[in-house]
Every structure is written in C-alpha cells, then in structure tokens.
PDB file of C-alpha atoms in Angstrom:
ATOM      1  CA  ASP H   1      79.706  50.572 100.614  1.00 96.00           C
ATOM      2  CA  VAL H   2      82.373  51.336 103.205  1.00 98.00           C
ATOM      3  CA  VAL H   3      82.695  48.563 105.774  1.00 98.00           C
ATOM      4  CA  LEU H   4      83.580  49.550 109.333  1.00 98.00           C
ATOM      5  CA  THR H   5      85.005  46.761 111.480  1.00 98.00           C
ATOM      6  CA  GLN H   6      84.931  47.298 115.223  1.00 98.00           C
ATOM      7  CA  THR H   7      87.033  45.365 117.708  1.00 98.00           C
ATOM      8  CA  PRO H   8      86.558  43.907 120.167  1.00 98.00           C
ATOM      9  CA  PRO H   9      82.874  42.996 119.825  1.00 98.00           C
ATOM     10  CA  THR H  10      82.609  42.772 123.607  1.00 98.00           C
ATOM     11  CA  LEU H  11      84.649  44.523 126.248  1.00 97.00           C
ATOM     12  CA  SER H  12      84.560  43.723 129.963  1.00 97.00           C
ATOM     13  CA  ALA H  13      85.840  46.431 132.270  1.00 97.00           C
ATOM     14  CA  THR H  14      85.905  47.381 135.925  1.00 96.00           C
ATOM     15  CA  ILE H  15      84.907  50.813 137.112  1.00 96.00           C
ATOM     16  CA  GLY H  16      87.864  53.140 136.745  1.00 97.00           C
ATOM     17  CA  GLN H  17      89.614  51.036 134.121  1.00 97.00           C
ATOM     18  CA  SER H  18      90.678  52.657 130.856  1.00 98.00           C
ATOM     19  CA  VAL H  19      89.582  50.939 127.656  1.00 98.00           C
ATOM     20  CA  SER H  20      89.907  51.411 123.905  1.00 98.00           C
ATOM     21  CA  ILE H  21      87.727  50.444 120.972  1.00 98.00           C
ATOM     22  CA  SER H  22      89.067  50.149 117.434  1.00 98.00           C
ATOM     23  CA  CYS H  23      87.225  50.993 114.227  1.00 98.00           C
ATOM     24  CA  ARG H  24      88.843  50.098 110.923  1.00 98.00           C
ATOM     25  CA  SER H  25      87.480  51.235 107.588  1.00 98.00           C
ATOM     26  CA  SER H  26      87.655  49.445 104.249  1.00 98.00           C
ATOM     27  CA  GLN H  27      88.513  52.796 102.619  1.00 98.00           C
ATOM     28  CA  SER H  28      90.180  55.986 103.699  1.00 98.00           C
ATOM     29  CA  LEU H  29      87.701  58.297 105.382  1.00 98.00           C
ATOM     30  CA  LEU H  30      89.591  61.457 104.480  1.00 98.00           C
ATOM     31  CA  HIS H  31      87.210  63.560 102.402  1.00 97.00           C
ATOM     32  CA  SER H  32      88.422  65.698  99.523  1.00 97.00           C
ATOM     33  CA  ASN H  33      87.472  68.751 101.602  1.00 96.00           C
ATOM     34  CA  GLY H  34      90.031  67.792 104.246  1.00 97.00           C
ATOM     35  CA  ASN H  35      87.546  66.576 106.855  1.00 97.00           C
ATOM     36  CA  THR H  36      87.327  63.016 108.123  1.00 98.00           C
ATOM     37  CA  TYR H  37      83.705  62.141 108.803  1.00 98.00           C
ATOM     38  CA  LEU H  38      84.182  59.437 111.412  1.00 98.00           C
ATOM     39  CA  HIS H  39      82.015  59.678 114.509  1.00 98.00           C
ATOM     40  CA  TRP H  40      81.285  57.628 117.643  1.00 98.00           C
ATOM     41  CA  LEU H  41      77.909  56.861 119.199  1.00 98.00           C
ATOM     42  CA  LEU H  42      76.861  55.241 122.480  1.00 98.00           C
ATOM     43  CA  GLN H  43      73.604  53.358 122.791  1.00 98.00           C
ATOM     44  CA  ARG H  44      72.694  52.635 126.389  1.00 97.00           C
ATOM     45  CA  PRO H  45      70.295  49.735 127.016  1.00 96.00           C
ATOM     46  CA  GLY H  46      66.790  50.609 125.878  1.00 95.00           C
ATOM     47  CA  GLN H  47      67.816  54.059 124.636  1.00 97.00           C
ATOM     48  CA  SER H  48      68.444  55.800 121.340  1.00 98.00           C
ATOM     49  CA  PRO H  49      72.040  56.293 120.236  1.00 98.00           C
ATOM     50  CA  GLN H  50      73.759  59.470 121.365  1.00 98.00           C
ATOM     51  CA  LEU H  51      76.665  61.251 119.734  1.00 98.00           C
ATOM     52  CA  LEU H  52      79.898  61.205 121.728  1.00 98.00           C
ATOM     53  CA  ILE H  53      82.640  62.196 119.291  1.00 98.00           C
ATOM     54  CA  TYR H  54      82.402  63.750 115.829  1.00 98.00           C
ATOM     55  CA  LEU H  55      85.007  64.344 113.140  1.00 98.00           C
ATOM     56  CA  VAL H  56      87.353  61.786 114.732  1.00 98.00           C
ATOM     57  CA  SER H  57      88.235  63.670 117.891  1.00 98.00           C
ATOM     58  CA  ARG H  58      85.786  66.487 118.645  1.00 98.00           C
ATOM     59  CA  LEU H  59      83.834  66.013 121.852  1.00 98.00           C
ATOM     60  CA  GLU H  60      80.110  66.585 121.536  1.00 97.00           C
ATOM     61  CA  SER H  61      78.713  69.176 123.916  1.00 96.00           C
ATOM     62  CA  GLY H  62      77.897  67.722 127.324  1.00 96.00           C
ATOM     63  CA  VAL H  63      79.982  64.567 126.851  1.00 98.00           C
ATOM     64  CA  PRO H  64      82.504  63.955 129.663  1.00 97.00           C
ATOM     65  CA  ASN H  65      86.134  64.493 128.744  1.00 96.00           C
ATOM     66  CA  ARG H  66      87.053  60.944 129.780  1.00 98.00           C
ATOM     67  CA  PHE H  67      85.987  60.120 126.220  1.00 98.00           C
ATOM     68  CA  SER H  68      88.492  60.811 123.471  1.00 98.00           C
ATOM     69  CA  GLY H  69      88.854  59.898 119.822  1.00 98.00           C
ATOM     70  CA  SER H  70      91.867  59.593 117.583  1.00 98.00           C
ATOM     71  CA  GLY H  71      93.000  58.190 114.281  1.00 98.00           C
ATOM     72  CA  SER H  72      93.221  58.956 110.603  1.00 98.00           C
ATOM     73  CA  GLY H  73      92.730  57.380 107.217  1.00 97.00           C
ATOM     74  CA  THR H  74      91.353  53.934 107.935  1.00 98.00           C
ATOM     75  CA  ASP H  75      92.189  53.360 111.617  1.00 98.00           C
ATOM     76  CA  PHE H  76      90.356  55.025 114.475  1.00 98.00           C
ATOM     77  CA  THR H  77      90.157  54.580 118.228  1.00 98.00           C
ATOM     78  CA  LEU H  78      87.752  55.586 120.957  1.00 98.00           C
ATOM     79  CA  LYS H  79      89.270  55.681 124.433  1.00 98.00           C
ATOM     80  CA  ILE H  80      87.489  55.895 127.751  1.00 98.00           C
ATOM     81  CA  SER H  81      89.851  57.015 130.494  1.00 98.00           C
ATOM     82  CA  GLY H  82      88.254  55.635 133.615  1.00 96.00           C
ATOM     83  CA  VAL H  83      85.040  53.755 132.888  1.00 97.00           C
ATOM     84  CA  GLU H  84      82.001  54.774 134.904  1.00 97.00           C
ATOM     85  CA  ALA H  85      78.795  52.779 135.346  1.00 95.00           C
ATOM     86  CA  GLU H  86      76.855  55.131 133.032  1.00 96.00           C
ATOM     87  CA  ASP H  87      79.252  54.265 130.191  1.00 97.00           C
ATOM     88  CA  LEU H  88      77.875  50.746 129.790  1.00 96.00           C
ATOM     89  CA  GLY H  89      76.169  50.012 126.500  1.00 98.00           C
ATOM     90  CA  VAL H  90      77.036  49.503 122.847  1.00 98.00           C
ATOM     91  CA  TYR H  91      79.454  51.791 121.046  1.00 98.00           C
ATOM     92  CA  TYR H  92      79.223  52.343 117.294  1.00 98.00           C
ATOM     93  CA  CYS H  93      81.506  54.088 114.868  1.00 98.00           C
ATOM     94  CA  VAL H  94      79.818  55.667 111.842  1.00 98.00           C
ATOM     95  CA  GLN H  95      81.247  57.196 108.694  1.00 98.00           C
ATOM     96  CA  GLY H  96      79.775  59.941 106.551  1.00 96.00           C
ATOM     97  CA  THR H  97      82.633  60.492 104.109  1.00 97.00           C
ATOM     98  CA  HIS H  98      81.346  58.081 101.482  1.00 96.00           C
ATOM     99  CA  ALA H  99      77.683  57.655 100.609  1.00 92.00           C
ATOM    100  CA  PRO H 100      75.803  55.891 102.037  1.00 96.00           C
ATOM    101  CA  TRP H 101      76.584  56.465 105.713  1.00 96.00           C
ATOM    102  CA  THR H 102      77.582  53.157 107.295  1.00 98.00           C
ATOM    103  CA  PHE H 103      77.940  51.944 110.859  1.00 98.00           C
ATOM    104  CA  GLY H 104      80.270  49.530 112.550  1.00 98.00           C
ATOM    105  CA  GLY H 105      78.945  46.345 114.060  1.00 98.00           C
ATOM    106  CA  GLY H 106      79.186  47.704 117.581  1.00 98.00           C
ATOM    107  CA  THR H 107      81.224  47.039 120.722  1.00 98.00           C
ATOM    108  CA  LYS H 108      79.348  46.108 123.858  1.00 98.00           C
ATOM    109  CA  LEU H 109      80.919  47.447 127.048  1.00 98.00           C
ATOM    110  CA  GLU H 110      80.059  45.357 130.097  1.00 97.00           C
ATOM    111  CA  LEU H 111      81.010  45.383 133.727  1.00 89.00           C
ATOM    112  CA  LYS H 112      83.532  42.719 134.708  1.00 87.00           C
TER     113      LYS H 112
ATOM    114  CA  GLN D   1      65.229  72.437 122.926  1.00 94.00           C
ATOM    115  CA  VAL D   2      65.477  70.074 119.985  1.00 96.00           C
ATOM    116  CA  THR D   3      63.175  67.053 120.087  1.00 97.00           C
ATOM    117  CA  LEU D   4      62.178  64.485 117.482  1.00 98.00           C
ATOM    118  CA  LYS D   5      59.511  61.808 117.697  1.00 98.00           C
ATOM    119  CA  GLU D   6      58.725  59.028 115.285  1.00 98.00           C
ATOM    120  CA  SER D   7      55.308  57.532 114.711  1.00 98.00           C
ATOM    121  CA  GLY D   8      54.164  54.574 112.659  1.00 94.00           C
ATOM    122  CA  PRO D   9      51.712  51.681 112.413  1.00 96.00           C
ATOM    123  CA  GLY D  10      53.432  49.296 114.852  1.00 93.00           C
ATOM    124  CA  MET D  11      52.631  46.241 112.789  1.00 97.00           C
ATOM    125  CA  LEU D  12      51.841  45.627 109.137  1.00 97.00           C
ATOM    126  CA  GLN D  13      51.609  42.745 106.721  1.00 97.00           C
ATOM    127  CA  PRO D  14      54.179  41.729 104.132  1.00 97.00           C
ATOM    128  CA  SER D  15      53.917  43.465 100.756  1.00 97.00           C
ATOM    129  CA  LYS D  16      52.246  46.551 102.270  1.00 98.00           C
ATOM    130  CA  THR D  17      53.634  50.080 102.352  1.00 98.00           C
ATOM    131  CA  LEU D  18      55.127  51.343 105.601  1.00 98.00           C
ATOM    132  CA  SER D  19      54.522  55.020 106.347  1.00 98.00           C
ATOM    133  CA  LEU D  20      56.517  56.734 109.073  1.00 98.00           C
ATOM    134  CA  THR D  21      56.370  60.283 110.402  1.00 98.00           C
ATOM    135  CA  CYS D  22      59.069  62.219 112.222  1.00 98.00           C
ATOM    136  CA  SER D  23      57.681  65.220 114.077  1.00 97.00           C
ATOM    137  CA  PHE D  24      60.222  67.621 115.454  1.00 96.00           C
ATOM    138  CA  SER D  25      60.548  70.902 117.299  1.00 95.00           C
ATOM    139  CA  GLY D  26      63.324  73.231 118.324  1.00 94.00           C
ATOM    140  CA  PHE D  27      64.551  73.770 114.798  1.00 92.00           C
ATOM    141  CA  SER D  28      63.237  74.357 111.315  1.00 90.00           C
ATOM    142  CA  LEU D  29      64.193  72.170 108.388  1.00 92.00           C
ATOM    143  CA  SER D  30      64.177  75.317 106.267  1.00 90.00           C
ATOM    144  CA  THR D  31      67.304  76.546 108.037  1.00 90.00           C
ATOM    145  CA  SER D  32      70.423  76.232 105.931  1.00 91.00           C
ATOM    146  CA  GLY D  33      72.468  73.151 106.784  1.00 90.00           C
ATOM    147  CA  MET D  34      69.694  71.208 108.453  1.00 93.00           C
ATOM    148  CA  VAL D  35      69.333  67.545 107.531  1.00 95.00           C
ATOM    149  CA  VAL D  36      66.970  64.916 108.923  1.00 97.00           C
ATOM    150  CA  SER D  37      67.821  61.259 108.398  1.00 97.00           C
ATOM    151  CA  TRP D  38      66.031  57.956 108.845  1.00 98.00           C
ATOM    152  CA  ILE D  39      68.032  55.130 110.401  1.00 98.00           C
ATOM    153  CA  ARG D  40      66.809  51.690 111.430  1.00 98.00           C
ATOM    154  CA  GLN D  41      67.979  48.968 113.779  1.00 98.00           C
ATOM    155  CA  PRO D  42      66.756  45.364 113.835  1.00 98.00           C
ATOM    156  CA  SER D  43      66.564  44.013 117.353  1.00 97.00           C
ATOM    157  CA  GLY D  44      70.022  43.157 118.686  1.00 95.00           C
ATOM    158  CA  LYS D  45      71.756  44.342 115.522  1.00 97.00           C
ATOM    159  CA  SER D  46      73.621  47.379 114.270  1.00 97.00           C
ATOM    160  CA  LEU D  47      72.272  50.485 112.603  1.00 98.00           C
ATOM    161  CA  GLU D  48      71.442  51.068 108.940  1.00 98.00           C
ATOM    162  CA  TRP D  49      71.109  54.497 107.363  1.00 98.00           C
ATOM    163  CA  LEU D  50      68.103  54.636 105.044  1.00 98.00           C
ATOM    164  CA  ALA D  51      67.480  58.139 103.722  1.00 98.00           C
ATOM    165  CA  ALA D  52      67.794  61.839 104.396  1.00 97.00           C
ATOM    166  CA  ILE D  53      66.297  65.142 103.330  1.00 96.00           C
ATOM    167  CA  ASP D  54      67.926  68.516 103.706  1.00 94.00           C
ATOM    168  CA  TRP D  55      66.857  72.127 104.137  1.00 93.00           C
ATOM    169  CA  ASP D  56      66.866  72.633 100.371  1.00 92.00           C
ATOM    170  CA  GLY D  57      64.589  69.683  99.734  1.00 92.00           C
ATOM    171  CA  ASP D  58      67.361  67.511  98.347  1.00 95.00           C
ATOM    172  CA  LYS D  59      66.850  63.829  99.051  1.00 97.00           C
ATOM    173  CA  TYR D  60      69.396  61.106  99.645  1.00 96.00           C
ATOM    174  CA  TYR D  61      68.817  57.359  99.681  1.00 97.00           C
ATOM    175  CA  ASN D  62      70.691  54.213 100.573  1.00 97.00           C
ATOM    176  CA  PRO D  63      71.259  52.619  97.147  1.00 96.00           C
ATOM    177  CA  SER D  64      70.481  49.167  98.517  1.00 95.00           C
ATOM    178  CA  LEU D  65      66.911  50.250  99.292  1.00 96.00           C
ATOM    179  CA  LYS D  66      66.441  53.233  96.994  1.00 93.00           C
ATOM    180  CA  SER D  67      63.781  51.655  94.778  1.00 96.00           C
ATOM    181  CA  ARG D  68      61.532  51.144  97.813  1.00 97.00           C
ATOM    182  CA  LEU D  69      62.088  54.420  99.698  1.00 98.00           C
ATOM    183  CA  THR D  70      60.513  57.846  99.480  1.00 98.00           C
ATOM    184  CA  VAL D  71      61.452  60.632 101.877  1.00 98.00           C
ATOM    185  CA  SER D  72      59.580  63.909 102.012  1.00 96.00           C
ATOM    186  CA  LYS D  73      58.807  66.825 104.295  1.00 94.00           C
ATOM    187  CA  ASP D  74      55.802  68.980 104.990  1.00 91.00           C
ATOM    188  CA  THR D  75      55.504  72.596 103.927  1.00 85.00           C
ATOM    189  CA  SER D  76      55.805  73.846 107.502  1.00 86.00           C
ATOM    190  CA  ASN D  77      59.205  72.132 107.803  1.00 85.00           C
ATOM    191  CA  THR D  78      58.291  70.470 111.100  1.00 91.00           C
ATOM    192  CA  GLN D  79      57.688  66.934 109.861  1.00 96.00           C
ATOM    193  CA  VAL D  80      59.582  64.466 107.714  1.00 97.00           C
ATOM    194  CA  PHE D  81      58.046  61.345 106.242  1.00 98.00           C
ATOM    195  CA  LEU D  82      59.401  58.013 105.041  1.00 98.00           C
ATOM    196  CA  LYS D  83      57.579  55.479 102.935  1.00 98.00           C
ATOM    197  CA  ILE D  84      58.890  51.968 102.355  1.00 98.00           C
ATOM    198  CA  THR D  85      57.047  49.919  99.773  1.00 98.00           C
ATOM    199  CA  SER D  86      56.696  46.147  99.556  1.00 97.00           C
ATOM    200  CA  VAL D  87      57.811  45.455 103.115  1.00 98.00           C
ATOM    201  CA  ASP D  88      58.845  42.012 104.250  1.00 97.00           C
ATOM    202  CA  ILE D  89      59.990  40.408 107.497  1.00 97.00           C
ATOM    203  CA  ALA D  90      63.503  41.813 107.026  1.00 97.00           C
ATOM    204  CA  ASP D  91      62.083  45.317 107.466  1.00 98.00           C
ATOM    205  CA  THR D  92      61.157  44.539 111.081  1.00 98.00           C
ATOM    206  CA  ALA D  93      63.165  47.031 113.118  1.00 98.00           C
ATOM    207  CA  THR D  94      63.146  50.101 115.292  1.00 98.00           C
ATOM    208  CA  TYR D  95      63.109  53.160 113.052  1.00 98.00           C
ATOM    209  CA  TYR D  96      64.782  56.368 114.188  1.00 98.00           C
ATOM    210  CA  CYS D  97      64.814  59.847 112.779  1.00 98.00           C
ATOM    211  CA  ALA D  98      67.772  62.017 113.636  1.00 98.00           C
ATOM    212  CA  ARG D  99      68.926  65.556 112.994  1.00 96.00           C
ATOM    213  CA  THR D 100      72.411  64.965 111.679  1.00 89.00           C
ATOM    214  CA  LEU D 101      73.649  62.566 114.385  1.00 91.00           C
ATOM    215  CA  ASN D 102      73.419  64.734 117.451  1.00 93.00           C
ATOM    216  CA  TYR D 103      69.684  64.626 118.039  1.00 97.00           C
ATOM    217  CA  TRP D 104      67.704  61.391 117.817  1.00 98.00           C
ATOM    218  CA  GLY D 105      64.097  60.467 118.321  1.00 98.00           C
ATOM    219  CA  GLN D 106      63.081  57.720 120.722  1.00 98.00           C
ATOM    220  CA  GLY D 107      62.468  55.332 117.839  1.00 98.00           C
ATOM    221  CA  VAL D 108      59.351  53.506 116.723  1.00 98.00           C
ATOM    222  CA  MET D 109      59.210  49.728 116.572  1.00 98.00           C
ATOM    223  CA  VAL D 110      57.772  48.258 113.391  1.00 98.00           C
ATOM    224  CA  THR D 111      56.939  44.579 112.996  1.00 98.00           C
ATOM    225  CA  VAL D 112      56.188  43.031 109.625  1.00 98.00           C
ATOM    226  CA  SER D 113      54.171  39.892 110.068  1.00 96.00           C
ATOM    227  CA  SER D 114      51.351  38.043 108.406  1.00 93.00           C
TER     228      SER D 114
END
C-alpha cells in the first residue's frame, strides 16, 4: 500500500499566521490517465472529515480561498494563508491513485 | 441536499458479524459515476478505507480486510451495507460512509467487547 507521511504531526499557530503541511508519498501519485489523486481533508473536533482540496490543488466548493494545495509526484503541500479559529482540527492527506485508498497520519493544528 | 447516515449495533462481542447500514438521500447510486465508500477511524487515530460500491454494482475492498468484508446495496439505490465477519477488539472504531470524499455521514461508533 502507498504510505503517506505528513509533517509536522502537530502545528501551533496564532490567528492570522500562515502555515504549511507536508504530505509525502512512498510512490508517485501521478495516474496513467494524467490525474494526480491527492486530496486534503479537515476533521474538526467531534466532526466528520470534510473535503478541502481535491486533485492536488482544486478548491472544493464552499471552502475559503485561504486554503491552497500544491505539489506533484510524491511531494505535496497544503497551505493556509491566515489561520482562522474555525481552521483548528486535524488535517489529512489521502490518495486515490493506487488501490487501496490510503490516508496520512494527520496533522493537528492548534492555537498557540 | 446530499445527506448520509450510518447505523449499526453500537456494541458487539468478539467473533460476531458486524452489520452496518448507510442510508442516503439527495442522490441515487444508480447514477453514473456515483460511488459510496466505507471508511473507519479508531479513536484518536487516522482513517482507514475499507470498501466501496459503485453505480454499476462493482465492489472494491481493502486487500488487508477483503476476506472479512462484504459491501452491497439495496435495489432502490438509497442504502449501502457493510458486513464485517469475525470482529475483534481491533475493529472498534467510528465507521463512516461517504460519497466519494465530498459528502460524509456523521459516523457510527462501534465497540467490540466481551
């Protein structure tokens, strides 16, 4: 199975600070069809995960544009440009290029 | 409006069969391209994809659990089911169903305990 390694495991930020989360894959996530099936989820405390970014950099409908995704191959980054209180929770990367889908270990975003 | 809701037994004993139901509205699983997945999350841990079924009735399983999993859907295409046989303590988790990754249910907590 593809292993996704997220760093850092915990991130402390102040409101308004910009932060980045890294997701590294054990294999290239470029599919033979040209798509890269790497997505980002946010799980707020006590809630189900929600989709933020799909296909590396596409913003899910309704998600604020302070969230952005980038990367290719095996290295991907989620950036939050100006953290807000509602952004606190655990972020997961997930890949769907290689079966089975696999998830990263998560990055917990806390208030400093 | 797309909604999904999981239901299950809450608690069951080791070696029993876990049966879960995902009831959804706002879309039909008979529509081309639709896929419903089951994903679980032990408390405080990351997520694990278990199985999926698509609009054409094709089924997909996590190889690590395939021998214990059965996913199915009802004929009205408004419910998806998951059965896990021979459960043990390691199967204790919150179980989610999700339409692709952009719509998730609230999750149902399942505890395996004697």
